[in-house]
C-alpha cells in the first residue's frame, strides 16, 4: 500500500479512508435497518465501485423503492468493467476497514460480519447538496438494496463478479 504522500492528490481527496468510511457507515446502517443483521463482510467490497463510479451513481434511482435486480436489468451498462473497478478498489476498501477498526467505529462480530459501533464523530449531515451528498444518498440506497437480498452470492452474481 502506498503512503499518502506518494498518492496522487485526487486519490487522496476522493478515496481517503474518512470519506470512504462514511459511505460504508451509511450503507451498513441502512442494511441493519432493513435486516436487523450486520453487513456481511464480502458486501463491503461492492460499495465503493458502485457509489464512486459517476455513471453508475447518476443512473441509480433517487430512492430504494425500485429493486436492485430490476434496476440492473434496465441498466446493464453499469456492469461494464465493474469487476475491474471492484478489483482496483480492494486496497482502498481494506485500508478503510482498518481505519474504521482503529477508530473503534466498526467491529467484526462472531459471524465475521461488520458491525457499526457508536462512536463520536463530527456531524457531517450538513452536506445536503452536491456530489458528496449524492454519494451519501446512493450509499444508503445500496445498503437498503443489499438488505433486501437473501444471499451475498446472489448480489455478487447480479453484478457479474465473484468474491
Short mmCIF file of C-alpha atoms in Angstrom, two decimals:
data_model
loop_
_atom_site.label_atom_id
_atom_site.label_comp_id
_atom_site.label_asym_id
_atom_site.label_seq_id
_atom_site.Cartn_x
_atom_site.Cartn_y
_atom_site.Cartn_z
CA UNK A 1 0.00 0.00 0.00
CA UNK A 2 1.39 3.39 -0.99
CA UNK A 3 1.87 6.01 1.69
CA UNK A 4 -0.41 9.04 1.47
CA UNK A 5 2.48 11.26 0.40
CA UNK A 6 3.04 9.05 -2.67
CA UNK A 7 -0.60 9.02 -3.81
CA UNK A 8 -1.96 11.49 -6.38
CA UNK A 9 -3.88 14.41 -4.86
CA UNK A 10 -7.13 13.29 -6.50
CA UNK A 11 -6.85 9.86 -4.88
CA UNK A 12 -6.11 11.43 -1.51
CA UNK A 13 -9.23 13.61 -1.74
CA UNK A 14 -11.73 11.14 -3.17
CA UNK A 15 -10.51 7.85 -1.77
CA UNK A 16 -9.45 8.89 1.71
CA UNK A 17 -10.50 6.46 4.47
CA UNK A 18 -12.62 9.07 6.23
CA UNK A 19 -14.88 9.71 3.24
CA UNK A 20 -15.00 6.05 2.20
CA UNK A 21 -15.67 5.11 5.83
CA UNK A 22 -18.71 7.39 5.91
CA UNK A 23 -20.01 5.71 2.75
CA UNK A 24 -19.53 2.32 4.43
CA UNK A 25 -21.17 3.54 7.64
CA UNK A 26 -24.25 4.77 5.80
CA UNK A 27 -24.60 1.53 3.82
CA UNK A 28 -24.11 -0.57 6.95
CA UNK A 29 -26.70 1.44 8.87
CA UNK A 30 -29.34 1.04 6.13
CA UNK A 31 -28.53 -2.67 5.82
CA UNK A 32 -29.01 -3.09 9.58
CA UNK A 33 -32.31 -1.14 9.46
CA UNK A 34 -33.65 -3.44 6.73
CA UNK A 35 -32.40 -6.79 8.05
CA UNK A 36 -31.58 -6.32 11.76
CA UNK A 37 -28.29 -8.04 10.88
CA UNK A 38 -24.75 -6.80 10.49
CA UNK A 39 -23.36 -6.33 6.97
CA UNK A 40 -21.70 -9.47 5.58
CA UNK A 41 -18.00 -8.77 5.07
CA UNK A 42 -17.91 -9.58 1.31
CA UNK A 43 -20.54 -6.92 0.53
CA UNK A 44 -18.31 -4.08 1.71
CA UNK A 45 -16.17 -4.62 -1.40
CA UNK A 46 -19.08 -3.71 -3.71
CA UNK A 47 -19.99 -0.36 -2.15
CA UNK A 48 -17.17 1.84 -3.48
CA UNK A 49 -17.17 0.61 -7.10
CA UNK A 50 -20.91 1.27 -7.26
CA UNK A 51 -21.11 4.58 -5.40
CA UNK A 52 -17.89 6.23 -6.58
CA UNK A 53 -18.44 5.44 -10.26
CA UNK A 54 -20.20 8.57 -11.52
CA UNK A 55 -22.01 6.91 -14.43
CA UNK A 56 -23.42 4.21 -12.14
CA UNK A 57 -24.27 6.69 -9.39
CA UNK A 58 -26.05 9.01 -11.83
CA UNK A 59 -28.15 6.17 -13.21
CA UNK A 60 -29.23 4.99 -9.77
CA UNK A 61 -32.76 5.93 -8.71
CA UNK A 62 -33.24 8.63 -6.11
CA UNK A 63 -34.93 6.19 -3.70
CA UNK A 64 -34.62 2.50 -2.90
CA UNK A 65 -38.18 1.73 -3.99
CA UNK A 66 -37.02 0.16 -7.24
CA UNK A 67 -35.47 -3.27 -6.67
CA UNK A 68 -31.79 -3.72 -7.44
CA UNK A 69 -32.30 -6.58 -9.90
CA UNK A 70 -34.92 -4.58 -11.82
CA UNK A 71 -32.64 -1.57 -11.97
CA UNK A 72 -29.70 -3.71 -13.14
CA UNK A 73 -31.85 -5.24 -15.89
CA UNK A 74 -32.81 -1.75 -17.06
CA UNK A 75 -29.20 -0.50 -16.88
CA UNK A 76 -26.92 -3.39 -17.89
CA UNK A 77 -24.19 -0.96 -18.98
CA UNK A 78 -23.33 -0.22 -15.33
CA UNK A 79 -21.82 -3.70 -15.12
CA UNK A 80 -19.31 -2.96 -17.89
CA UNK A 81 -15.84 -3.01 -16.31
CA UNK A 82 -17.44 -3.40 -12.87
CA UNK A 83 -15.18 -6.33 -11.98
CA UNK A 84 -12.09 -4.29 -12.85
CA UNK A 85 -13.33 -1.28 -10.82
CA UNK A 86 -14.12 -3.51 -7.86
CA UNK A 87 -10.72 -5.17 -8.04
CA UNK A 88 -8.93 -1.81 -8.28
CA UNK A 89 -10.73 -0.56 -5.17
CA UNK A 90 -9.93 -3.59 -2.97
CA UNK A 91 -6.85 -1.91 -1.42
CA UNK A 92 -8.85 1.26 -0.66
CA UNK A 93 -11.65 -0.82 0.87
CA UNK A 94 -9.21 -2.74 3.05
CA UNK A 95 -7.46 0.46 4.12
CA UNK A 96 -10.83 1.98 5.04
CA UNK A 97 -11.84 -1.09 7.06
CA UNK A 98 -8.57 -0.89 9.00
CA UNK A 99 -9.14 2.83 9.57
CA UNK A 100 -12.66 2.24 10.92
CA UNK A 101 -11.47 -0.63 13.13
CA UNK A 102 -8.72 1.57 14.57
CA UNK A 103 -11.25 4.33 15.29
CA UNK A 104 -13.49 1.79 17.01
CA UNK A 105 -16.24 2.84 14.58
CA UNK A 106 -16.90 -0.76 13.49
CA UNK A 107 -16.10 -4.22 14.73
CA UNK A 108 -16.23 -7.71 13.33
CA UNK A 109 -18.89 -9.83 15.00
CA UNK A 110 -18.64 -13.53 15.83
CA UNK A 111 -20.06 -14.41 12.37
CA UNK A 112 -17.44 -12.34 10.55
CA UNK A 113 -19.89 -9.58 9.65
CA UNK A 114 -19.20 -5.87 10.01
CA UNK A 115 -20.98 -4.22 12.92
CA UNK A 116 -21.42 -0.49 13.43
CA UNK A 117 -20.42 0.82 16.83
CA UNK A 118 -21.42 4.06 18.48
CA UNK A 119 -18.54 6.49 18.32
CA UNK A 120 -18.02 10.21 18.44
CA UNK A 121 -17.69 11.79 15.05
CA UNK A 122 -18.07 15.24 13.66
CA UNK A 123 -21.58 15.94 12.42
CA UNK A 124 -21.31 15.83 8.64
CA UNK A 125 -25.00 15.78 7.84
CA UNK A 126 -24.82 19.41 6.72
CA UNK A 127 -23.97 18.15 3.22
CA UNK A 128 -27.43 18.44 1.66
CA UNK A 129 -26.48 19.02 -1.97
CA UNK A 130 -23.64 18.34 -4.34
CA UNK A 131 -21.62 15.33 -5.25
CA UNK A 132 -20.68 14.35 -1.69
CA UNK A 133 -24.33 14.40 -0.57
CA UNK A 134 -25.26 12.40 -3.67
CA UNK A 135 -22.63 9.77 -2.79
CA UNK A 136 -24.05 9.55 0.75
CA UNK A 137 -27.61 9.04 -0.55
CA UNK A 138 -26.53 6.40 -3.04
CA UNK A 139 -24.55 4.53 -0.35
CA UNK A 140 -27.76 4.38 1.70
CA UNK A 141 -29.68 3.02 -1.28
CA UNK A 142 -27.03 0.33 -1.77
CA UNK A 143 -27.34 -0.66 1.90
CA UNK A 144 -31.11 -0.89 1.51
CA UNK A 145 -30.85 -2.91 -1.70
CA UNK A 146 -28.32 -5.31 -0.19
CA UNK A 147 -30.58 -5.74 2.83
CA UNK A 148 -33.49 -6.81 0.63
CA UNK A 149 -31.46 -9.65 -0.90
CA UNK A 150 -31.19 -13.01 0.82
CA UNK A 151 -27.73 -14.15 -0.20
CA UNK A 152 -24.38 -12.49 -0.73
CA UNK A 153 -23.73 -14.82 -3.65
CA UNK A 154 -26.90 -13.59 -5.38
CA UNK A 155 -25.78 -9.97 -5.09
CA UNK A 156 -22.35 -10.81 -6.47
CA UNK A 157 -23.90 -12.77 -9.33
CA UNK A 158 -26.20 -9.85 -10.21
CA UNK A 159 -23.17 -7.60 -10.52
CA UNK A 160 -21.27 -10.22 -12.55
CA UNK A 161 -18.42 -10.74 -10.07
CA UNK A 162 -17.18 -13.36 -7.61
CA UNK A 163 -15.97 -12.81 -4.03
#
